[in-house]
Amino acid sequence: MKNFERNLEKYAELAVKVGINLKEKEGLIITGNTDSLPLARLIMKKAYELGAKDVEFQLRDDEMTLIRFKHGKEYIFEEYPQWRIDALEAMYKDNYHHLFILSSDPELLKDIDEELVAKNQKTVSQAMAPVLKYRMTGITKWTIIAMPSIPWAKSVFPDLDEEAAVEKLWEKIFAATRVDQEDPIRAWEVHDKNLKKYKNFLNEKQFEKLIFKGPGTDLEVYLAEDHLWMGGSKESQAGHSYVANIPTEEVFTTPHRLKVNGTLKATKPLSLNGKIIDGFGFTFKDGKVVDFYAEKGYEVLEKLLENDEGAKYLGEVALVQDDSPISNTGILFNETLFDENASVHFALGRAYAYAMRNGSNMTQEELEEKGANFSLIHVDFMVGGPNLDIIAYEKNGNKIQLFKNGNWAI
Ligand code: ZN
Ligand code: ZN
């Protein structure tokens, strides 16, 4: 592919400088699979050039994941090795930051029993909760970037042969992440400023509720008390900006868990734990999912909602305009990291404490008191598209059209 080597290097640089914003004497953990090694090595090189104290590569392999699911005894999905939690926590405490290279197979677990996948998911989330706090509260900087796997590329471009599909997906990833632009780092500065502009507008207005209208969607969403709109780069406790998802196009906040009413129809499929859910939607009453449907993956969706009580309530509302580098690629990535950033979306499950004023210092009870949802899961699904309108209401009844035909109208 033309310019591939150069783009890969620019991608590595973007991940380390904008994603993690690695500083001298900091450590870096890179999590990836064997395909990610060439990219991981470039990232490692950039990290050491910037003064990293140590770079640790953590292998995650799809085949090994499958071996565990297929051959492990059932009890292993009910407990998680404590040393693994302890090791990660020790690294986070020791100023290591975490870069994930995602290279997913959207249907990896399609032949594995849903019950088992759900049980494993629950066990891992429960075990990881104390460590996740380091990332949620800004102690640990983290970023997720993605690269093609063959199954992923084939799921996006089923008509191409493997090599061509991978090449094409790389091209789309470089476009969606602005890596194909002359100076991606500069492009991200401009983009970040733009997201901050919308974020600041929404935070000044402190809207009371949003109304979403589109095909199959007519939903009233009150926002949590003291909700905070977030978007673009975050700031770590040490005062360094970092970008947790590359790409990111969203500004998002916390809905009131008990004040969501109406119907909501997803506009894109959702790939969850290696399974696809498609043609689905929900009815909400007083915040709770009281009815749902799915043309594909009904059982997977049902299991998701049964994870815990909070899984039936919303924890995030995110605004993304339809005209963005991601949706302009014109493809469905079959990967939430990209598809959620192509589209207005909601999440079922846990709200982000940092999407609440002073939220990182509040207890779970205090957060829930203000309307922020709690759950062990957080799963995004897409509702945006060219036919979505969003009206925002201020407390005094003033209304402002935020989105018209899928794009920002302010
Ligand atoms: Zn989001
Ligand atoms: Zn989310």
Short mmCIF file of C-alpha atoms and ligand atoms in Angstrom, two decimals:
data_model
loop_
_atom_site.label_atom_id
_atom_site.label_comp_id
_atom_site.label_asym_id
_atom_site.label_seq_id
_atom_site.Cartn_x
_atom_site.Cartn_y
_atom_site.Cartn_z
CA MET A 1 0.00 0.00 0.00
CA LYS A 2 1.19 3.46 -0.90
CA ASN A 3 2.64 5.27 2.11
CA PHE A 4 1.74 2.40 4.45
CA GLU A 5 5.03 2.40 6.38
CA ARG A 6 4.90 6.15 6.79
CA ASN A 7 1.26 6.12 7.91
CA LEU A 8 1.97 3.36 10.41
CA GLU A 9 4.74 5.44 11.92
CA LYS A 10 2.47 8.51 12.08
CA TYR A 11 -0.16 6.33 13.75
CA ALA A 12 2.34 5.16 16.38
CA GLU A 13 3.39 8.73 17.02
CA LEU A 14 -0.23 9.88 17.34
CA ALA A 15 -0.95 7.08 19.83
CA VAL A 16 2.02 7.93 22.07
CA LYS A 17 1.94 11.74 21.81
CA VAL A 18 -1.78 12.51 21.62
CA GLY A 19 -3.36 9.29 22.93
CA ILE A 20 -1.18 8.71 25.98
CA ASN A 21 0.81 11.95 25.90
CA LEU A 22 3.67 10.03 27.48
CA LYS A 23 6.06 12.07 29.62
CA GLU A 24 9.64 11.40 30.63
CA LYS A 25 10.10 8.77 33.39
CA GLU A 26 6.63 7.35 32.87
CA GLY A 27 6.11 3.66 32.12
CA LEU A 28 3.97 2.28 29.30
CA ILE A 29 1.97 -0.93 29.02
CA ILE A 30 1.04 -1.96 25.48
CA THR A 31 -1.68 -4.60 25.20
CA GLY A 32 -2.00 -6.22 21.78
CA ASN A 33 -1.94 -9.46 19.80
CA THR A 34 0.79 -11.00 17.65
CA ASP A 35 -0.38 -9.10 14.55
CA SER A 36 0.12 -5.87 16.45
CA LEU A 37 3.85 -6.47 17.02
CA PRO A 38 5.15 -4.26 14.16
CA LEU A 39 2.97 -1.37 15.38
CA ALA A 40 3.80 -2.10 19.04
CA ARG A 41 7.53 -1.93 18.23
CA LEU A 42 7.07 1.47 16.58
CA ILE A 43 5.12 2.65 19.62
CA MET A 44 7.81 1.32 21.91
CA LYS A 45 10.48 3.18 19.92
CA LYS A 46 8.54 6.46 20.15
CA ALA A 47 7.97 5.90 23.87
CA TYR A 48 11.67 5.40 24.61
CA GLU A 49 12.54 8.41 22.46
CA LEU A 50 10.19 10.45 24.66
CA GLY A 51 11.95 9.21 27.81
CA ALA A 52 9.83 6.26 28.93
CA LYS A 53 11.30 4.44 31.93
CA ASP A 54 9.98 1.06 30.78
CA VAL A 55 7.69 -0.38 28.12
CA GLU A 56 5.89 -3.63 28.85
CA PHE A 57 4.12 -5.62 26.10
CA GLN A 58 1.12 -7.66 27.19
CA LEU A 59 -0.05 -10.37 24.78
CA ARG A 60 -3.75 -10.98 24.15
CA ASP A 61 -4.35 -13.69 21.57
CA ASP A 62 -7.75 -14.60 20.09
CA GLU A 63 -6.81 -18.27 19.63
CA MET A 64 -5.80 -18.48 23.27
CA THR A 65 -9.04 -16.81 24.34
CA LEU A 66 -10.94 -19.46 22.38
CA ILE A 67 -8.86 -22.30 23.87
CA ARG A 68 -9.76 -21.10 27.33
CA PHE A 69 -13.48 -20.93 26.52
CA LYS A 70 -13.53 -24.29 24.74
CA HIS A 71 -11.40 -26.33 27.10
CA GLY A 72 -11.52 -24.60 30.48
CA LYS A 73 -13.65 -26.14 33.24
CA GLU A 74 -16.67 -24.08 34.17
CA TYR A 75 -15.31 -22.90 37.52
CA ILE A 76 -12.53 -20.89 35.85
CA PHE A 77 -15.14 -18.44 34.57
CA GLU A 78 -16.28 -17.71 38.10
CA GLU A 79 -12.95 -16.58 39.50
CA TYR A 80 -10.24 -14.29 38.26
CA PRO A 81 -6.58 -14.70 39.30
CA GLN A 82 -5.92 -12.10 41.97
CA TRP A 83 -2.25 -11.76 41.06
CA ARG A 84 -3.26 -10.39 37.70
CA ILE A 85 -5.25 -7.61 39.35
CA ASP A 86 -2.44 -6.98 41.82
CA ALA A 87 0.19 -6.81 39.09
CA LEU A 88 -1.77 -4.33 37.02
CA GLU A 89 -2.56 -2.24 40.08
CA ALA A 90 1.13 -2.23 41.06
CA MET A 91 2.04 -0.95 37.60
CA TYR A 92 -0.65 1.72 37.61
CA LYS A 93 0.59 2.83 41.04
CA ASP A 94 4.12 2.95 39.70
CA ASN A 95 3.21 5.54 37.02
CA TYR A 96 2.63 3.15 34.13
CA HIS A 97 0.07 4.22 31.55
CA HIS A 98 -1.87 1.90 29.30
CA LEU A 99 -2.12 1.70 25.53
CA PHE A 100 -4.48 -0.89 24.05
CA ILE A 101 -4.14 -2.02 20.44
CA LEU A 102 -7.49 -3.45 19.50
CA SER A 103 -7.54 -5.94 16.66
CA SER A 104 -10.82 -7.60 17.11
CA ASP A 105 -12.66 -10.48 15.51
CA PRO A 106 -16.30 -9.34 15.70
CA GLU A 107 -17.57 -12.92 15.86
CA LEU A 108 -14.77 -14.61 17.79
CA LEU A 109 -17.10 -16.08 20.39
CA LYS A 110 -20.02 -16.88 18.13
CA ASP A 111 -19.88 -20.61 18.87
CA ILE A 112 -19.38 -20.25 22.60
CA ASP A 113 -22.33 -20.60 24.96
CA GLU A 114 -23.79 -17.18 25.76
CA GLU A 115 -24.21 -18.10 29.40
CA LEU A 116 -20.49 -18.76 29.70
CA VAL A 117 -19.51 -15.57 27.89
CA ALA A 118 -21.81 -13.53 30.12
CA LYS A 119 -20.51 -15.23 33.26
CA ASN A 120 -16.91 -14.58 32.24
CA GLN A 121 -17.71 -10.97 31.41
CA LYS A 122 -19.30 -10.46 34.82
CA THR A 123 -16.40 -12.10 36.67
CA VAL A 124 -13.81 -10.04 34.82
CA SER A 125 -15.70 -6.75 35.33
CA GLN A 126 -16.13 -7.46 39.02
CA ALA A 127 -12.48 -8.36 39.48
CA MET A 128 -11.19 -5.45 37.43
CA ALA A 129 -13.36 -2.79 39.10
CA PRO A 130 -10.71 -1.65 41.64
CA VAL A 131 -8.08 -1.34 38.89
CA LEU A 132 -10.45 0.36 36.48
CA LYS A 133 -10.80 3.11 39.07
CA TYR A 134 -7.24 4.22 38.27
CA ARG A 135 -8.28 4.91 34.71
CA MET A 136 -11.71 6.31 35.60
CA THR A 137 -10.27 8.84 38.04
CA GLY A 138 -7.39 9.99 35.84
CA ILE A 139 -4.50 8.50 37.81
CA THR A 140 -3.64 6.30 34.87
CA LYS A 141 -3.63 7.74 31.35
CA TRP A 142 -4.92 5.29 28.77
CA THR A 143 -5.77 5.10 25.13
CA ILE A 144 -7.33 2.61 22.75
CA ILE A 145 -6.32 2.45 19.09
CA ALA A 146 -7.26 -0.21 16.59
CA MET A 147 -5.73 -2.18 13.74
CA PRO A 148 -7.24 -4.71 11.33
CA SER A 149 -7.42 -8.41 12.01
CA ILE A 150 -8.27 -10.65 9.06
CA PRO A 151 -11.72 -11.64 10.40
CA TRP A 152 -12.50 -8.03 11.23
CA ALA A 153 -11.40 -6.81 7.78
CA LYS A 154 -13.39 -9.61 6.11
CA SER A 155 -16.50 -8.71 8.12
CA VAL A 156 -16.23 -5.14 6.81
CA PHE A 157 -15.27 -6.06 3.23
CA PRO A 158 -16.69 -9.56 2.64
CA ASP A 159 -16.18 -9.33 -1.15
CA LEU A 160 -12.43 -8.69 -1.00
CA ASP A 161 -9.77 -11.32 -0.46
CA GLU A 162 -8.01 -11.29 2.92
CA GLU A 163 -5.03 -9.20 1.92
CA ALA A 164 -7.09 -6.60 0.05
CA ALA A 165 -9.62 -6.40 2.89
CA VAL A 166 -6.91 -5.77 5.48
CA GLU A 167 -5.31 -3.14 3.27
CA LYS A 168 -8.65 -1.42 2.70
CA LEU A 169 -9.47 -1.44 6.41
CA TRP A 170 -6.09 0.11 7.23
CA GLU A 171 -6.87 2.84 4.70
CA LYS A 172 -10.22 3.53 6.40
CA ILE A 173 -8.61 3.51 9.86
CA PHE A 174 -5.97 6.01 8.74
CA ALA A 175 -8.74 8.24 7.35
CA ALA A 176 -10.98 7.94 10.41
CA THR A 177 -8.11 8.77 12.79
CA ARG A 178 -6.82 11.69 10.63
CA VAL A 179 -3.50 9.85 10.22
CA ASP A 180 -3.77 10.30 6.45
CA GLN A 181 -3.63 14.07 6.91
CA GLU A 182 -0.35 15.91 6.48
CA ASP A 183 0.14 16.61 10.19
CA PRO A 184 -2.15 14.38 12.29
CA ILE A 185 -0.93 15.83 15.58
CA ARG A 186 -1.87 19.33 14.47
CA ALA A 187 -5.18 18.03 13.03
CA TRP A 188 -5.99 16.56 16.44
CA GLU A 189 -5.24 19.87 18.17
CA VAL A 190 -7.78 21.60 15.92
CA HIS A 191 -10.30 18.79 16.31
CA ASP A 192 -9.91 18.79 20.08
CA LYS A 193 -10.52 22.54 20.22
CA ASN A 194 -13.71 22.06 18.25
CA LEU A 195 -15.04 19.37 20.57
CA LYS A 196 -14.20 21.59 23.54
CA LYS A 197 -16.26 24.39 21.99
CA TYR A 198 -19.43 22.23 21.93
CA LYS A 199 -18.65 20.81 25.34
CA ASN A 200 -18.29 24.28 26.87
CA PHE A 201 -21.53 25.49 25.26
CA LEU A 202 -23.44 22.53 26.70
CA ASN A 203 -21.89 22.97 30.12
CA GLU A 204 -22.78 26.68 30.20
CA LYS A 205 -26.39 25.92 29.29
CA GLN A 206 -26.80 23.05 31.78
CA PHE A 207 -29.80 21.77 29.82
CA GLU A 208 -32.46 20.00 31.82
CA LYS A 209 -33.51 17.53 29.16
CA LEU A 210 -33.00 16.44 25.56
CA ILE A 211 -35.61 15.13 23.15
CA PHE A 212 -34.44 12.70 20.47
CA LYS A 213 -36.56 12.22 17.36
CA GLY A 214 -35.81 9.92 14.44
CA PRO A 215 -37.17 6.79 12.74
CA GLY A 216 -38.29 4.50 15.58
CA THR A 217 -36.96 6.97 18.15
CA ASP A 218 -38.98 9.37 20.25
CA LEU A 219 -37.21 9.69 23.54
CA GLU A 220 -37.15 12.19 26.38
CA VAL A 221 -33.91 12.12 28.37
CA TYR A 222 -33.46 14.23 31.49
CA LEU A 223 -29.85 14.83 32.38
CA ALA A 224 -28.46 13.98 35.81
CA GLU A 225 -28.22 16.72 38.40
CA ASP A 226 -24.75 18.29 38.18
CA HIS A 227 -24.06 16.42 34.95
CA LEU A 228 -20.89 17.43 33.20
CA TRP A 229 -20.37 17.30 29.44
CA MET A 230 -17.05 15.79 28.43
CA GLY A 231 -15.36 15.51 25.08
CA GLY A 232 -12.01 15.38 23.39
CA SER A 233 -8.93 15.11 25.54
CA LYS A 234 -9.14 14.41 29.24
CA GLU A 235 -6.81 15.68 31.91
CA SER A 236 -4.94 13.28 34.18
CA GLN A 237 -4.53 13.97 37.89
CA ALA A 238 -0.96 15.00 37.09
CA GLY A 239 -2.38 17.66 34.77
CA HIS A 240 -1.52 16.08 31.41
CA SER A 241 -4.06 15.89 28.62
CA TYR A 242 -4.64 12.52 26.98
CA VAL A 243 -7.13 11.06 24.51
CA ALA A 244 -8.65 7.79 25.71
CA ASN A 245 -10.09 6.77 22.36
CA ILE A 246 -8.54 7.30 18.98
CA PRO A 247 -10.67 8.17 17.16
CA THR A 248 -13.08 10.19 19.27
CA GLU A 249 -15.73 12.52 17.91
CA GLU A 250 -18.18 12.60 20.81
CA VAL A 251 -19.26 14.99 23.52
CA PHE A 252 -21.06 13.05 26.19
CA THR A 253 -22.66 13.31 29.58
CA THR A 254 -24.72 11.49 32.20
CA PRO A 255 -28.46 11.00 31.75
CA HIS A 256 -30.72 10.82 34.79
CA ARG A 257 -31.13 7.11 35.38
CA LEU A 258 -34.79 7.38 36.43
CA LYS A 259 -35.97 10.05 33.98
CA VAL A 260 -35.84 8.51 30.53
CA ASN A 261 -39.12 7.84 28.71
CA GLY A 262 -40.08 6.75 25.22
CA THR A 263 -38.71 4.58 22.44
CA LEU A 264 -35.24 4.26 21.06
CA LYS A 265 -34.16 2.44 17.91
CA ALA A 266 -30.54 1.56 17.23
CA THR A 267 -29.29 2.59 13.80
CA LYS A 268 -26.26 0.32 13.62
CA PRO A 269 -25.51 -3.24 14.71
CA LEU A 270 -23.71 -3.83 17.97
CA SER A 271 -20.84 -6.26 18.29
CA LEU A 272 -20.79 -7.55 21.85
CA ASN A 273 -18.34 -10.11 23.23
CA GLY A 274 -17.84 -11.50 19.75
CA LYS A 275 -21.54 -11.61 18.91
CA ILE A 276 -23.63 -9.33 16.69
CA ILE A 277 -26.91 -7.74 17.75
CA ASP A 278 -28.86 -6.05 14.97
CA GLY A 279 -32.20 -4.42 14.25
CA PHE A 280 -32.84 -3.69 17.89
CA GLY A 281 -34.49 -1.10 20.09
CA PHE A 282 -35.91 -0.38 23.53
CA THR A 283 -38.87 1.13 25.34
CA PHE A 284 -37.99 3.05 28.48
CA LYS A 285 -40.26 3.90 31.39
CA ASP A 286 -38.94 5.96 34.28
CA GLY A 287 -35.45 5.17 33.10
CA LYS A 288 -35.84 1.42 32.92
CA VAL A 289 -35.90 -0.77 29.82
CA VAL A 290 -39.40 -2.27 30.02
CA ASP A 291 -39.46 -3.73 26.51
CA PHE A 292 -36.94 -4.53 23.77
CA TYR A 293 -36.63 -6.22 20.41
CA ALA A 294 -33.82 -7.48 18.16
CA GLU A 295 -33.88 -9.07 14.73
CA LYS A 296 -30.50 -10.67 15.35
CA GLY A 297 -28.89 -11.56 18.69
CA TYR A 298 -32.05 -11.29 20.83
CA GLU A 299 -30.67 -13.67 23.47
CA VAL A 300 -27.38 -11.79 23.67
CA LEU A 301 -29.27 -8.57 24.29
CA GLU A 302 -31.48 -10.26 26.85
CA LYS A 303 -28.41 -11.53 28.75
CA LEU A 304 -26.85 -8.10 28.61
CA LEU A 305 -29.90 -6.54 30.24
CA GLU A 306 -29.88 -9.22 32.94
CA ASN A 307 -26.27 -8.56 33.98
CA ASP A 308 -27.45 -6.55 36.97
CA GLU A 309 -30.16 -4.02 37.83
CA GLY A 310 -28.17 -1.11 36.40
CA ALA A 311 -27.82 -2.82 33.02
CA LYS A 312 -31.44 -1.87 32.28
CA TYR A 313 -30.75 1.85 32.73
CA LEU A 314 -28.79 4.38 30.70
CA GLY A 315 -25.37 5.59 31.83
CA GLU A 316 -24.26 7.78 28.93
CA VAL A 317 -25.65 10.02 26.23
CA ALA A 318 -23.21 11.08 23.52
CA LEU A 319 -23.54 13.54 20.66
CA VAL A 320 -21.62 12.94 17.45
CA GLN A 321 -22.38 14.64 14.23
CA ASP A 322 -23.14 12.58 11.18
CA ASP A 323 -20.60 14.52 9.11
CA SER A 324 -17.29 13.27 10.59
CA PRO A 325 -14.18 11.54 9.19
CA ILE A 326 -15.56 8.25 10.49
CA SER A 327 -19.03 8.36 9.02
CA ASN A 328 -17.53 9.93 5.90
CA THR A 329 -15.58 6.74 5.30
CA GLY A 330 -19.02 5.45 4.35
CA ILE A 331 -18.50 2.08 5.97
CA LEU A 332 -19.71 0.32 9.07
CA PHE A 333 -16.63 -0.77 10.99
CA ASN A 334 -18.38 -3.48 13.04
CA GLU A 335 -16.33 -2.16 15.93
CA THR A 336 -17.71 0.12 18.64
CA LEU A 337 -14.56 2.22 18.91
CA PHE A 338 -15.26 3.51 15.41
CA ASP A 339 -19.00 3.09 15.02
CA GLU A 340 -19.86 4.85 18.29
CA ASN A 341 -17.80 7.79 17.10
CA ALA A 342 -19.68 7.86 13.82
CA SER A 343 -22.97 8.31 15.55
CA VAL A 344 -25.03 9.72 18.38
CA HIS A 345 -25.14 6.97 20.97
CA PHE A 346 -26.27 5.87 24.39
CA ALA A 347 -24.79 3.38 26.80
CA LEU A 348 -26.60 0.88 28.93
CA GLY A 349 -25.03 0.51 32.34
CA ARG A 350 -22.50 2.42 34.32
CA ALA A 351 -22.24 6.20 34.15
CA TYR A 352 -18.79 7.77 34.14
CA ALA A 353 -18.14 9.50 37.47
CA TYR A 354 -16.06 12.09 35.66
CA ALA A 355 -19.09 13.05 33.58
CA MET A 356 -20.54 14.55 36.79
CA ARG A 357 -19.43 17.75 38.51
CA ASN A 358 -16.97 16.72 41.21
CA GLY A 359 -18.04 13.16 40.42
CA SER A 360 -14.63 11.57 40.93
CA ASN A 361 -14.79 12.62 44.59
CA MET A 362 -18.31 11.31 45.19
CA THR A 363 -19.34 7.97 46.62
CA GLN A 364 -21.52 5.64 44.57
CA GLU A 365 -24.52 6.58 46.75
CA GLU A 366 -23.95 10.29 46.16
CA LEU A 367 -23.67 9.71 42.42
CA GLU A 368 -26.85 7.65 42.33
CA GLU A 369 -28.63 10.30 44.39
CA LYS A 370 -27.96 12.76 41.56
CA GLY A 371 -29.16 10.32 38.93
CA ALA A 372 -25.92 8.68 37.74
CA ASN A 373 -26.42 4.99 37.02
CA PHE A 374 -24.30 2.19 38.43
CA SER A 375 -23.66 -1.19 36.83
CA LEU A 376 -20.78 -3.53 36.13
CA ILE A 377 -21.35 -3.09 32.41
CA HIS A 378 -21.09 -0.14 30.07
CA VAL A 379 -22.20 -0.94 26.53
CA ASP A 380 -22.62 1.68 23.82
CA PHE A 381 -25.16 1.41 21.04
CA MET A 382 -25.76 3.75 18.13
CA VAL A 383 -28.86 5.77 17.42
CA GLY A 384 -27.55 8.59 15.21
CA GLY A 385 -27.90 9.12 11.50
CA PRO A 386 -29.03 11.65 8.90
CA ASN A 387 -32.62 11.62 10.20
CA LEU A 388 -32.00 12.40 13.84
CA ASP A 389 -33.07 15.70 15.42
CA ILE A 390 -32.27 16.71 18.99
CA ILE A 391 -33.98 19.50 20.91
CA ALA A 392 -32.55 20.68 24.22
CA TYR A 393 -34.61 22.35 26.96
CA GLU A 394 -33.26 24.77 29.52
CA LYS A 395 -34.73 24.80 33.02
CA ASN A 396 -36.71 27.96 32.17
CA GLY A 397 -38.41 26.16 29.27
CA ASN A 398 -36.30 27.76 26.51
CA LYS A 399 -35.55 25.28 23.77
CA ILE A 400 -32.65 25.06 21.36
CA GLN A 401 -32.28 22.75 18.41
CA LEU A 402 -28.95 21.01 18.97
CA PHE A 403 -29.02 18.61 16.01
CA LYS A 404 -30.83 18.88 12.72
CA ASN A 405 -30.69 16.00 10.22
CA GLY A 406 -27.91 14.38 12.18
CA ASN A 407 -25.57 17.38 12.45
CA TRP A 408 -24.88 20.12 14.97
CA ALA A 409 -27.31 22.98 14.48
CA ILE A 410 -25.75 25.47 16.91
ZN ZN B 1 -19.44 7.36 24.18
ZN ZN B 2 -19.66 4.74 26.23
#
